[in-house]
């Protein structure tokens, strides 16, 4: 293949495609602030990068044809940010030389097994929540619900239309956010877990939609998403505040359920601690 003056010809074509699409959009298309002066047509590179959930430097490398690889997650983010239709998305992936088999997959709805549901009921004294692959709340026991989201109906995880998502609630639900005394720590943990998931489920449409919704709805989430961090812990101390009993310092454990990607999240208090007493007080408030 003959050499290309700017390096790999496919990457140069990808860069030209992205620049052209960015310049064809207007701020009005995305509902952006029009007060900032603009010297030319189209969107600022920063605006596209923010909505795609990638760094400005990464987008610049794409547009300049110097990016050595394009992840499916990044391409899906760019597709959303640039408002590409199905044909344009296919062209984006073709130029990025991404295998078609890894592009998109609509996962089936997740549900807990009968055994897991019975386990939750048996763990009445332990706040417990079953999280799905993308941090959807699939089920919780009464104390887990009372601890984390008593303002939501207990049955909400059963309905796919109302099923809570732990990350989405943290960034968009002020009531849940106030539960965490150190929100920055929790925010980083939540985003890091999604980033880990995206590395091996980059074809997951539901995951891409979740990330896309959060990037658009929360500038804070977008900033965390653009700054990858080391692996999220599966155990540790969580500092909580509950309006009915006050501060709680609880140990959390995240256990992967065998045969699935579902996880059991539990909280417990050290024996003899004030938090143990307050957790018992909280349990006593649950209607019989």
GROMACS .gro file of C-alpha atoms in nm, residues 18-272:
model
  255
   18UNK     CA    1  -1.488   1.374   1.241
   19UNK     CA    2  -1.380   1.730   1.159
   20UNK     CA    3  -1.640   1.756   0.885
   21UNK     CA    4  -1.918   1.635   1.109
   22UNK     CA    5  -1.814   1.860   1.398
   23UNK     CA    6  -1.808   2.164   1.169
   24UNK     CA    7  -2.148   2.079   1.023
   25UNK     CA    8  -2.326   2.101   1.358
   26UNK     CA    9  -2.438   2.421   1.525
   27UNK     CA   10  -2.459   2.504   1.896
   28UNK     CA   11  -2.836   2.517   1.856
   29UNK     CA   12  -2.837   2.151   1.750
   30UNK     CA   13  -2.718   2.052   2.097
   31UNK     CA   14  -2.887   2.328   2.296
   32UNK     CA   15  -2.554   2.490   2.388
   33UNK     CA   16  -2.481   2.836   2.525
   34UNK     CA   17  -2.447   3.089   2.241
   35UNK     CA   18  -2.283   3.365   2.443
   36UNK     CA   19  -1.927   3.242   2.384
   37UNK     CA   20  -1.777   3.411   2.074
   38UNK     CA   21  -1.708   3.181   1.778
   39UNK     CA   22  -1.463   3.245   1.499
   40UNK     CA   23  -1.589   2.978   1.263
   41UNK     CA   24  -1.868   2.730   1.196
   42UNK     CA   25  -1.944   2.422   1.393
   43UNK     CA   26  -1.882   2.310   1.749
   44UNK     CA   27  -1.577   2.359   1.964
   45UNK     CA   28  -1.363   2.050   2.003
   46UNK     CA   29  -1.415   2.079   2.381
   47UNK     CA   30  -1.794   2.061   2.338
   48UNK     CA   31  -1.777   1.740   2.138
   49UNK     CA   32  -1.521   1.578   2.369
   50UNK     CA   33  -1.731   1.661   2.674
   51UNK     CA   34  -2.045   1.504   2.529
   52UNK     CA   35  -1.853   1.201   2.402
   53UNK     CA   36  -1.701   1.137   2.744
   54UNK     CA   37  -1.342   1.154   2.617
   55UNK     CA   38  -1.060   1.401   2.669
   56UNK     CA   39  -1.001   1.694   2.434
   57UNK     CA   40  -0.651   1.563   2.366
   58UNK     CA   41  -0.791   1.224   2.262
   59UNK     CA   42  -1.037   1.388   2.021
   60UNK     CA   43  -0.756   1.603   1.881
   61UNK     CA   44  -0.553   1.289   1.806
   62UNK     CA   45  -0.853   1.140   1.630
   63UNK     CA   46  -0.903   1.449   1.414
   64UNK     CA   47  -0.532   1.480   1.336
   65UNK     CA   48  -0.510   1.115   1.234
   66UNK     CA   49  -0.254   1.030   1.502
   67UNK     CA   50  -0.466   0.813   1.735
   68UNK     CA   51  -0.315   0.465   1.732
   69UNK     CA   52  -0.639   0.289   1.824
   70UNK     CA   53  -1.007   0.370   1.863
   71UNK     CA   54  -1.203   0.192   2.135
   72UNK     CA   55  -1.564   0.099   2.069
   73UNK     CA   56  -1.666   0.300   2.377
   74UNK     CA   57  -1.498   0.613   2.239
   75UNK     CA   58  -1.653   0.563   1.895
   76UNK     CA   59  -1.999   0.516   2.044
   77UNK     CA   60  -1.948   0.832   2.247
   78UNK     CA   61  -1.846   1.026   1.937
   79UNK     CA   62  -2.147   0.890   1.751
   80UNK     CA   63  -2.378   1.027   2.020
   81UNK     CA   64  -2.198   1.360   2.051
   82UNK     CA   65  -2.198   1.421   1.675
   83UNK     CA   66  -2.559   1.305   1.636
   84UNK     CA   67  -2.468   1.045   1.374
   85UNK     CA   68  -2.744   0.843   1.212
   86UNK     CA   69  -2.713   0.466   1.159
   87UNK     CA   70  -2.537   0.501   0.823
   88UNK     CA   71  -2.291   0.757   0.957
   89UNK     CA   72  -2.218   0.538   1.259
   90UNK     CA   73  -2.137   0.248   1.027
   91UNK     CA   74  -1.903   0.475   0.833
   92UNK     CA   75  -1.737   0.589   1.156
   93UNK     CA   76  -1.668   0.229   1.257
   94UNK     CA   77  -1.551   0.139   0.907
   95UNK     CA   78  -1.300   0.423   0.901
   96UNK     CA   79  -1.182   0.325   1.248
   97UNK     CA   80  -1.139  -0.033   1.122
   98UNK     CA   81  -1.344  -0.174   1.407
   99UNK     CA   82  -1.471  -0.530   1.339
  100UNK     CA   83  -1.848  -0.526   1.279
  101UNK     CA   84  -1.902  -0.818   1.517
  102UNK     CA   85  -1.794  -0.608   1.813
  103UNK     CA   86  -2.003  -0.301   1.744
  104UNK     CA   87  -2.335  -0.325   1.920
  105UNK     CA   88  -2.531  -0.570   2.130
  106UNK     CA   89  -2.864  -0.522   2.307
  107UNK     CA   90  -2.838  -0.726   2.627
  108UNK     CA   91  -3.145  -0.906   2.767
  109UNK     CA   92  -3.310  -0.769   3.083
  110UNK     CA   93  -3.154  -0.889   3.408
  111UNK     CA   94  -3.343  -1.056   3.690
  112UNK     CA   95  -3.238  -1.220   4.015
  113UNK     CA   96  -3.278  -1.593   4.063
  114UNK     CA   97  -3.526  -1.739   4.312
  115UNK     CA   98  -3.236  -1.848   4.531
  116UNK     CA   99  -3.087  -1.499   4.538
  117UNK     CA  100  -3.424  -1.345   4.624
  118UNK     CA  101  -3.461  -1.591   4.912
  119UNK     CA  102  -3.109  -1.511   5.032
  120UNK     CA  103  -3.194  -1.140   5.048
  121UNK     CA  104  -3.499  -1.213   5.259
  122UNK     CA  105  -3.298  -1.436   5.492
  123UNK     CA  106  -3.040  -1.159   5.544
  124UNK     CA  107  -3.295  -0.940   5.721
  125UNK     CA  108  -3.041  -0.789   5.964
  126UNK     CA  109  -2.790  -0.702   5.690
  127UNK     CA  110  -2.853  -0.419   5.439
  128UNK     CA  111  -2.819  -0.602   5.107
  129UNK     CA  112  -2.866  -0.503   4.744
  130UNK     CA  113  -2.823  -0.706   4.424
  131UNK     CA  114  -2.666  -0.500   4.146
  132UNK     CA  115  -2.683  -0.589   3.780
  133UNK     CA  116  -2.404  -0.573   3.527
  134UNK     CA  117  -2.446  -0.197   3.475
  135UNK     CA  118  -2.521  -0.117   3.841
  136UNK     CA  119  -2.897  -0.141   3.803
  137UNK     CA  120  -3.065  -0.228   4.132
  138UNK     CA  121  -3.219  -0.569   4.061
  139UNK     CA  122  -3.340  -0.634   4.416
  140UNK     CA  123  -3.286  -0.528   4.775
  141UNK     CA  124  -3.400  -0.643   5.114
  142UNK     CA  125  -3.600  -0.417   5.345
  143UNK     CA  126  -3.299  -0.289   5.536
  144UNK     CA  127  -3.094  -0.228   5.222
  145UNK     CA  128  -3.381  -0.028   5.077
  146UNK     CA  129  -3.429   0.168   5.401
  147UNK     CA  130  -3.058   0.248   5.422
  148UNK     CA  131  -2.999   0.363   5.065
  149UNK     CA  132  -3.323   0.471   4.901
  150UNK     CA  133  -3.623   0.475   5.133
  151UNK     CA  134  -3.770   0.759   4.925
  152UNK     CA  135  -3.824   0.514   4.637
  153UNK     CA  136  -4.093   0.244   4.630
  154UNK     CA  137  -3.960  -0.088   4.760
  155UNK     CA  138  -4.096  -0.261   4.446
  156UNK     CA  139  -3.920  -0.025   4.200
  157UNK     CA  140  -3.645  -0.276   4.101
  158UNK     CA  141  -3.913  -0.516   3.972
  159UNK     CA  142  -4.029  -0.280   3.695
  160UNK     CA  143  -3.783  -0.224   3.409
  161UNK     CA  144  -3.926   0.126   3.359
  162UNK     CA  145  -3.869   0.235   3.720
  163UNK     CA  146  -3.568   0.019   3.813
  164UNK     CA  147  -3.311   0.242   3.987
  165UNK     CA  148  -2.951   0.261   3.873
  166UNK     CA  149  -2.700   0.317   4.149
  167UNK     CA  150  -2.465   0.538   3.946
  168UNK     CA  151  -2.744   0.743   3.793
  169UNK     CA  152  -2.903   0.798   4.134
  170UNK     CA  153  -2.571   0.909   4.281
  171UNK     CA  154  -2.515   1.178   4.021
  172UNK     CA  155  -2.875   1.283   3.953
  173UNK     CA  156  -3.074   1.211   4.270
  174UNK     CA  157  -2.995   1.469   4.545
  175UNK     CA  158  -3.157   1.250   4.811
  176UNK     CA  159  -2.920   0.959   4.752
  177UNK     CA  160  -2.622   1.186   4.702
  178UNK     CA  161  -2.676   1.335   5.049
  179UNK     CA  162  -2.652   0.986   5.196
  180UNK     CA  163  -2.277   0.981   5.125
  181UNK     CA  164  -2.074   1.193   5.363
  182UNK     CA  165  -1.776   1.184   5.124
  183UNK     CA  166  -1.943   1.206   4.787
  184UNK     CA  167  -1.620   1.249   4.590
  185UNK     CA  168  -1.494   0.910   4.706
  186UNK     CA  169  -1.824   0.745   4.612
  187UNK     CA  170  -1.840   0.924   4.278
  188UNK     CA  171  -1.493   0.802   4.183
  189UNK     CA  172  -1.576   0.446   4.288
  190UNK     CA  173  -1.896   0.445   4.084
  191UNK     CA  174  -1.740   0.583   3.766
  192UNK     CA  175  -1.434   0.360   3.793
  193UNK     CA  176  -1.656   0.053   3.813
  194UNK     CA  177  -1.833   0.157   3.492
  195UNK     CA  178  -1.499   0.227   3.323
  196UNK     CA  179  -1.379  -0.122   3.414
  197UNK     CA  180  -1.699  -0.267   3.271
  198UNK     CA  181  -1.667  -0.069   2.948
  199UNK     CA  182  -1.323  -0.217   2.878
  200UNK     CA  183  -1.468  -0.565   2.826
  201UNK     CA  184  -1.830  -0.484   2.732
  202UNK     CA  185  -1.767  -0.210   2.478
  203UNK     CA  186  -2.039  -0.353   2.251
  204UNK     CA  187  -2.307  -0.325   2.521
  205UNK     CA  188  -2.573  -0.083   2.398
  206UNK     CA  189  -2.739  -0.048   2.738
  207UNK     CA  190  -2.407   0.046   2.894
  208UNK     CA  191  -2.335   0.299   2.620
  209UNK     CA  192  -2.678   0.455   2.667
  210UNK     CA  193  -2.623   0.479   3.042
  211UNK     CA  194  -2.286   0.649   3.000
  212UNK     CA  195  -2.423   0.877   2.730
  213UNK     CA  196  -2.718   0.985   2.942
  214UNK     CA  197  -2.491   1.060   3.237
  215UNK     CA  198  -2.236   1.251   3.031
  216UNK     CA  199  -2.510   1.477   2.895
  217UNK     CA  200  -2.695   1.517   3.227
  218UNK     CA  201  -2.397   1.562   3.461
  219UNK     CA  202  -2.086   1.770   3.397
  220UNK     CA  203  -1.939   1.612   3.709
  221UNK     CA  204  -1.982   1.260   3.572
  222UNK     CA  205  -1.833   1.366   3.238
  223UNK     CA  206  -1.523   1.500   3.413
  224UNK     CA  207  -1.474   1.175   3.608
  225UNK     CA  208  -1.538   0.965   3.296
  226UNK     CA  209  -1.268   1.146   3.100
  227UNK     CA  210  -1.011   1.070   3.374
  228UNK     CA  211  -0.968   0.690   3.411
  229UNK     CA  212  -0.858   0.565   3.753
  230UNK     CA  213  -0.731   0.235   3.899
  231UNK     CA  214  -0.970  -0.048   3.979
  232UNK     CA  215  -1.258   0.022   4.216
  233UNK     CA  216  -1.239  -0.160   4.553
  234UNK     CA  217  -1.474  -0.447   4.632
  235UNK     CA  218  -1.457  -0.386   5.007
  236UNK     CA  219  -1.392  -0.093   5.236
  237UNK     CA  220  -1.549   0.161   5.470
  238UNK     CA  221  -1.848   0.368   5.361
  239UNK     CA  222  -1.934   0.685   5.552
  240UNK     CA  223  -2.307   0.741   5.533
  241UNK     CA  224  -2.565   0.980   5.673
  242UNK     CA  225  -2.923   0.870   5.724
  243UNK     CA  226  -3.183   1.133   5.818
  244UNK     CA  227  -3.356   0.893   6.059
  245UNK     CA  228  -3.055   0.772   6.261
  246UNK     CA  229  -2.760   1.001   6.179
  247UNK     CA  230  -2.403   0.912   6.078
  248UNK     CA  231  -2.311   0.551   6.001
  249UNK     CA  232  -1.963   0.408   5.939
  250UNK     CA  233  -2.024   0.074   5.768
  251UNK     CA  234  -1.808  -0.190   5.606
  252UNK     CA  235  -1.916  -0.278   5.254
  253UNK     CA  236  -1.846  -0.597   5.061
  254UNK     CA  237  -1.921  -0.660   4.694
  255UNK     CA  238  -1.949  -1.030   4.610
  256UNK     CA  239  -1.992  -1.161   4.255
  257UNK     CA  240  -2.273  -1.415   4.230
  258UNK     CA  241  -2.164  -1.740   4.070
  259UNK     CA  242  -2.270  -1.793   3.711
  260UNK     CA  243  -2.352  -1.428   3.642
  261UNK     CA  244  -2.213  -1.076   3.645
  262UNK     CA  245  -2.456  -0.976   3.917
  263UNK     CA  246  -2.309  -0.858   4.248
  264UNK     CA  247  -2.431  -0.868   4.605
  265UNK     CA  248  -2.356  -0.548   4.796
  266UNK     CA  249  -2.374  -0.576   5.175
  267UNK     CA  250  -2.310  -0.333   5.460
  268UNK     CA  251  -2.225  -0.420   5.819
  269UNK     CA  252  -2.124  -0.236   6.136
  270UNK     CA  253  -1.840  -0.326   6.372
  271UNK     CA  254  -1.968  -0.511   6.681
  272UNK     CA  255  -2.032  -0.281   6.976
   0.00000   0.00000   0.00000
